[in-house]
mmCIF file of C-alpha atoms and ligand atoms in Angstrom:
data_model
loop_
_atom_site.group_PDB
_atom_site.id
_atom_site.type_symbol
_atom_site.label_atom_id
_atom_site.label_comp_id
_atom_site.label_asym_id
_atom_site.label_seq_id
_atom_site.Cartn_x
_atom_site.Cartn_y
_atom_site.Cartn_z
ATOM 1 C CA MET A 867 9.138 88.138 -17.216
ATOM 2 C CA GLN A 868 9.625 88.150 -21.019
ATOM 3 C CA GLN A 869 9.724 91.961 -21.040
ATOM 4 C CA ASP A 870 12.677 91.896 -18.606
ATOM 5 C CA ILE A 871 14.926 90.074 -21.124
ATOM 6 C CA GLU A 872 17.585 92.221 -22.785
ATOM 7 C CA ARG A 873 19.006 89.555 -25.135
ATOM 8 C CA ILE A 874 19.405 85.823 -25.512
ATOM 9 C CA LEU A 875 23.053 84.916 -24.963
ATOM 10 C CA ILE A 876 22.711 81.123 -25.319
ATOM 11 C CA SER A 877 19.522 79.707 -26.826
ATOM 12 C CA ARG A 878 17.751 76.586 -25.563
ATOM 13 C CA GLU A 879 18.719 74.807 -28.810
ATOM 14 C CA ARG A 880 22.443 75.481 -28.321
ATOM 15 C CA ILE A 881 22.180 74.419 -24.684
ATOM 16 C CA ALA A 882 20.477 71.128 -25.648
ATOM 17 C CA LEU A 883 23.174 70.337 -28.228
ATOM 18 C CA ARG A 884 25.991 71.076 -25.838
ATOM 19 C CA VAL A 885 24.424 69.103 -22.969
ATOM 20 C CA HIS A 886 24.225 66.145 -25.316
ATOM 21 C CA GLU A 887 27.934 66.515 -26.230
ATOM 22 C CA LEU A 888 28.972 66.809 -22.582
ATOM 23 C CA ALA A 889 26.995 63.688 -21.747
ATOM 24 C CA GLU A 890 28.771 61.732 -24.500
ATOM 25 C CA GLN A 891 32.135 62.853 -23.117
ATOM 26 C CA ILE A 892 31.161 61.963 -19.529
ATOM 27 C CA MET A 893 29.886 58.506 -20.558
ATOM 28 C CA ALA A 894 33.040 57.783 -22.527
ATOM 29 C CA ASP A 895 35.115 58.621 -19.430
ATOM 30 C CA HIS A 896 32.954 56.644 -16.969
ATOM 31 C CA SER A 897 31.983 53.515 -18.811
ATOM 32 C CA GLY A 898 35.100 51.676 -17.593
ATOM 33 C CA SER A 899 35.827 50.438 -14.028
ATOM 34 C CA THR A 900 32.592 50.447 -12.006
ATOM 35 C CA GLY A 901 30.460 52.199 -14.634
ATOM 36 C CA GLU A 902 28.838 54.038 -11.741
ATOM 37 C CA ILE A 903 28.755 57.726 -10.919
ATOM 38 C CA THR A 904 27.456 60.021 -8.197
ATOM 39 C CA LEU A 905 26.202 63.354 -9.479
ATOM 40 C CA VAL A 906 26.363 66.265 -7.055
ATOM 41 C CA PRO A 907 24.549 69.338 -8.388
ATOM 42 C CA ILE A 908 25.224 72.544 -6.483
ATOM 43 C CA LEU A 909 21.858 73.945 -5.493
ATOM 44 C CA THR A 910 20.044 75.892 -6.449
ATOM 45 C CA GLY A 911 21.446 77.056 -9.759
ATOM 46 C CA ALA A 912 22.503 73.684 -11.161
ATOM 47 C CA ILE A 913 19.131 71.956 -10.899
ATOM 48 C CA VAL A 914 17.985 72.564 -14.479
ATOM 49 C CA PHE A 915 21.355 71.668 -16.042
ATOM 50 C CA CYS A 916 21.587 68.521 -13.853
ATOM 51 C CA ALA A 917 18.050 67.446 -14.707
ATOM 52 C CA ASP A 918 18.806 67.624 -18.425
ATOM 53 C CA LEU A 919 22.287 66.118 -18.194
ATOM 54 C CA MET A 920 21.397 63.170 -16.004
ATOM 55 C CA ARG A 921 18.727 61.963 -18.428
ATOM 56 C CA GLN A 922 21.359 61.807 -21.180
ATOM 57 C CA LEU A 923 23.680 59.644 -19.077
ATOM 58 C CA SER A 924 22.976 55.967 -19.354
ATOM 59 C CA LEU A 925 25.145 55.091 -16.348
ATOM 60 C CA ARG A 926 24.136 53.641 -13.019
ATOM 61 C CA MET A 927 23.972 56.713 -10.774
ATOM 62 C CA ARG A 928 23.271 58.187 -7.410
ATOM 63 C CA ILE A 929 22.599 61.814 -6.575
ATOM 64 C CA GLY A 930 24.051 63.816 -3.715
ATOM 65 C CA LEU A 931 23.135 67.434 -2.914
ATOM 66 C CA LEU A 932 25.029 70.488 -1.800
ATOM 67 C CA THR A 933 23.594 73.947 -1.227
ATOM 68 C CA VAL A 934 25.949 76.908 -1.640
ATOM 69 C CA SER A 935 24.995 80.536 -1.466
ATOM 70 C CA SER A 936 27.157 83.118 -3.146
ATOM 71 C CA TYR A 937 24.759 85.624 -4.713
ATOM 72 C CA PRO A 938 22.225 86.035 -1.901
ATOM 73 C CA GLY A 939 19.110 88.097 -2.694
ATOM 74 C CA ALA A 940 19.530 90.785 -5.289
ATOM 75 C CA SER A 941 23.346 90.496 -5.695
ATOM 76 C CA LEU A 942 25.130 90.957 -9.006
ATOM 77 C CA ARG A 943 28.592 90.010 -7.695
ATOM 78 C CA THR A 944 29.652 87.171 -5.406
ATOM 79 C CA GLN A 945 29.391 87.886 -1.692
ATOM 80 C CA GLY A 946 31.711 84.947 -0.911
ATOM 81 C CA SER A 947 30.582 81.307 -1.024
ATOM 82 C CA ASN A 948 28.913 79.665 1.956
ATOM 83 C CA LEU A 949 28.119 75.993 2.287
ATOM 84 C CA LEU A 950 24.567 76.002 3.604
ATOM 85 C CA SER A 951 23.743 72.301 3.642
ATOM 86 C CA GLN A 952 24.824 68.943 2.343
ATOM 87 C CA GLN A 953 23.115 65.639 1.725
ATOM 88 C CA LEU A 954 25.827 63.536 0.173
ATOM 89 C CA GLY A 955 25.548 60.044 1.626
ATOM 90 C CA ASP A 956 28.623 57.823 1.697
ATOM 91 C CA LEU A 957 31.006 58.847 -1.083
ATOM 92 C CA ARG A 958 33.772 56.436 -0.170
ATOM 93 C CA GLY A 959 35.140 54.744 -3.312
ATOM 94 C CA ARG A 960 32.639 56.477 -5.577
ATOM 95 C CA HIS A 961 33.266 58.471 -8.769
ATOM 96 C CA VAL A 962 31.818 61.879 -8.078
ATOM 97 C CA LEU A 963 30.801 64.445 -10.676
ATOM 98 C CA LEU A 964 30.216 67.865 -9.234
ATOM 99 C CA ILE A 965 27.836 69.945 -11.367
ATOM 100 C CA ASP A 966 27.537 73.737 -11.310
ATOM 101 C CA ASP A 967 25.769 76.296 -13.411
ATOM 102 C CA ILE A 968 28.460 78.919 -13.783
ATOM 103 C CA LEU A 969 32.096 79.561 -12.899
ATOM 104 C CA ASP A 970 32.717 83.203 -12.051
ATOM 105 C CA SER A 971 35.204 83.951 -9.255
ATOM 106 C CA GLY A 972 35.875 80.215 -8.638
ATOM 107 C CA GLY A 973 35.024 80.643 -4.937
ATOM 108 C CA THR A 974 32.309 77.968 -5.047
ATOM 109 C CA LEU A 975 34.437 75.226 -6.565
ATOM 110 C CA LYS A 976 37.371 76.091 -4.312
ATOM 111 C CA LEU A 977 35.071 75.686 -1.309
ATOM 112 C CA VAL A 978 33.267 72.546 -2.397
ATOM 113 C CA VAL A 979 35.885 70.349 -4.138
ATOM 114 C CA PRO A 980 37.945 69.881 -0.919
ATOM 115 C CA VAL A 981 34.783 68.987 1.009
ATOM 116 C CA LEU A 982 34.109 66.159 -1.484
ATOM 117 C CA GLN A 983 37.785 65.098 -1.645
ATOM 118 C CA SER A 984 37.838 64.757 2.172
ATOM 119 C CA MET A 985 35.151 62.029 1.920
ATOM 120 C CA ALA A 986 37.496 59.443 0.325
ATOM 121 C CA PRO A 987 35.839 59.180 -3.105
ATOM 122 C CA ALA A 988 37.525 57.227 -5.932
ATOM 123 C CA SER A 989 37.573 60.488 -7.987
ATOM 124 C CA VAL A 990 36.088 63.958 -8.122
ATOM 125 C CA LYS A 991 35.449 65.597 -11.471
ATOM 126 C CA THR A 992 33.770 68.921 -12.218
ATOM 127 C CA CYS A 993 31.231 69.857 -14.867
ATOM 128 C CA VAL A 994 30.241 73.488 -15.359
ATOM 129 C CA LEU A 995 27.801 74.733 -17.974
ATOM 130 C CA VAL A 996 29.135 78.295 -18.349
ATOM 131 C CA ARG A 997 32.441 79.975 -17.545
ATOM 132 C CA LYS A 998 32.844 83.705 -17.518
ATOM 133 C CA ASP A 999 35.717 85.168 -19.496
ATOM 134 C CA ARG A 1000 37.726 86.206 -16.419
ATOM 135 C CA ALA A 1001 41.339 85.351 -15.531
ATOM 136 C CA VAL A 1002 40.293 84.084 -12.068
ATOM 137 C CA ALA A 1003 37.724 81.762 -13.634
ATOM 138 C CA ARG A 1004 40.178 80.292 -16.130
ATOM 139 C CA GLU A 1005 42.588 79.460 -13.331
ATOM 140 C CA VAL A 1006 40.146 76.962 -11.773
ATOM 141 C CA HIS A 1007 40.369 73.466 -13.212
ATOM 142 C CA VAL A 1008 37.144 72.180 -14.832
ATOM 143 C CA ASP A 1009 36.843 68.727 -16.411
ATOM 144 C CA TYR A 1010 33.755 69.338 -18.553
ATOM 145 C CA LEU A 1011 32.843 72.865 -19.692
ATOM 146 C CA GLY A 1012 29.781 73.857 -21.722
ATOM 147 C CA PHE A 1013 30.307 77.453 -22.841
ATOM 148 C CA GLU A 1014 32.482 80.506 -22.243
ATOM 149 C CA ILE A 1015 30.689 83.864 -22.116
ATOM 150 C CA PRO A 1016 31.709 87.497 -21.670
ATOM 151 C CA ASP A 1017 31.780 88.790 -18.080
ATOM 152 C CA GLU A 1018 28.066 89.698 -17.905
ATOM 153 C CA PHE A 1019 25.354 88.911 -15.409
ATOM 154 C CA ILE A 1020 23.073 86.211 -16.805
ATOM 155 C CA VAL A 1021 19.880 84.440 -15.751
ATOM 156 C CA GLY A 1022 17.748 81.561 -16.988
ATOM 157 C CA TYR A 1023 18.239 77.779 -17.232
ATOM 158 C CA GLY A 1024 18.503 77.619 -13.439
ATOM 159 C CA LEU A 1025 20.345 80.891 -12.896
ATOM 160 C CA ASP A 1026 18.528 83.567 -10.887
ATOM 161 C CA TYR A 1027 18.284 87.159 -9.980
ATOM 162 C CA ASP A 1028 16.827 87.490 -6.476
ATOM 163 C CA ASN A 1029 15.667 83.835 -6.889
ATOM 164 C CA TYR A 1030 13.539 84.664 -9.976
ATOM 165 C CA TYR A 1031 13.993 83.824 -13.691
ATOM 166 C CA ARG A 1032 15.363 80.284 -13.075
ATOM 167 C CA ASN A 1033 12.603 78.845 -15.255
ATOM 168 C CA LEU A 1034 13.561 80.761 -18.438
ATOM 169 C CA PRO A 1035 14.585 78.132 -20.985
ATOM 170 C CA ASP A 1036 17.324 80.276 -22.558
ATOM 171 C CA ILE A 1037 20.342 81.943 -20.901
ATOM 172 C CA VAL A 1038 19.745 85.682 -21.151
ATOM 173 C CA THR A 1039 20.837 89.074 -19.912
ATOM 174 C CA LEU A 1040 18.310 91.339 -18.160
ATOM 175 C CA ARG A 1041 17.380 94.939 -18.904
ATOM 176 C CA LYS A 1042 18.620 97.452 -16.341
ATOM 177 C CA SER A 1043 15.040 98.126 -15.227
ATOM 178 C CA ALA A 1044 14.721 94.501 -14.095
ATOM 179 C CA LEU A 1045 17.915 94.654 -12.009
ATOM 180 C CA GLU A 1046 16.389 96.692 -9.240
ATOM 181 C CA PRO A 1047 15.124 94.925 -6.145
ATOM 182 C CA ARG A 1048 11.314 95.035 -5.956
HETATM 183 P P1 LIG B 42 31.805 81.701 -8.181
HETATM 184 O O1 LIG B 42 31.766 81.069 -6.824
HETATM 185 O O2 LIG B 42 32.622 80.985 -9.225
HETATM 186 O O3 LIG B 42 32.143 83.196 -8.108
HETATM 187 O O4 LIG B 42 30.337 81.779 -8.699
HETATM 188 C C1 LIG B 42 29.615 80.676 -8.802
HETATM 189 C C2 LIG B 42 28.170 80.927 -8.376
HETATM 190 O O5 LIG B 42 27.817 82.313 -8.371
HETATM 191 C C3 LIG B 42 27.316 80.251 -9.368
HETATM 192 O O6 LIG B 42 27.024 78.928 -8.989
HETATM 193 C C4 LIG B 42 26.060 81.120 -9.367
HETATM 194 O O7 LIG B 42 25.189 80.669 -8.380
HETATM 195 C C5 LIG B 42 26.573 82.502 -9.035
HETATM 196 N N1 LIG B 42 26.768 83.312 -10.262
HETATM 197 C C6 LIG B 42 27.969 83.656 -10.786
HETATM 198 N N2 LIG B 42 27.809 84.431 -11.894
HETATM 199 C C7 LIG B 42 26.510 84.572 -12.042
HETATM 200 C C8 LIG B 42 25.673 85.225 -13.032
HETATM 201 O O8 LIG B 42 26.126 85.850 -13.995
HETATM 202 N N3 LIG B 42 24.336 85.104 -12.876
HETATM 203 C C9 LIG B 42 23.759 84.427 -11.848
HETATM 204 N N4 LIG B 42 22.452 84.388 -11.821
HETATM 205 N N5 LIG B 42 24.489 83.794 -10.903
HETATM 206 C C10 LIG B 42 25.842 83.858 -11.004
HETATM 207 MG MG1 LIG B 43 25.436 78.448 -7.725
#
């Protein structure tokens, strides 16, 4: 796995610092009214980010789950976003924070935000760790953003290639030799 890494784009130390800052911002915005929040990580890519972020949030919280597939198998570009499953519970009157790993074409957020909004929540906000430097990505509203990166294919910290590399602690690019289906 280590030999497949081309370069580290965002180190685990920078990620940890930024996750802490995002958590401070989220807490400042949610400590009023009910002081409660429902986190909805988009599976599978957002699991690592969500696991780190939620432990920095001292708010009363629930978790809902959504599974979206956009890069099935060995894809390097979005194949269109599909909602595969949802386990959201009752969101009526709740403050929802949707969490995703990366904003690329924006297709995922455009698919999912209306699904959440249709469930009569008190609010829906979005938190994305990484946004690619693309015009289409910048057009999509995000409430909390971790990093902006060049338009490159990345893995690690939850992000995969063919469902591998999610456990790498840093966000990295892969060598060409690793980007061939095996
Ligand atoms: P969008 O729907 O905005 O095009 O893309 C969002 C989803 O596509 C992300 O949640 C992620 O699953 C996948 N994705 C987009 N860019 C990348 C990338 O560079 N690497 C990986 N591993 N997945 C990506
Ligand atoms: Mg995803």
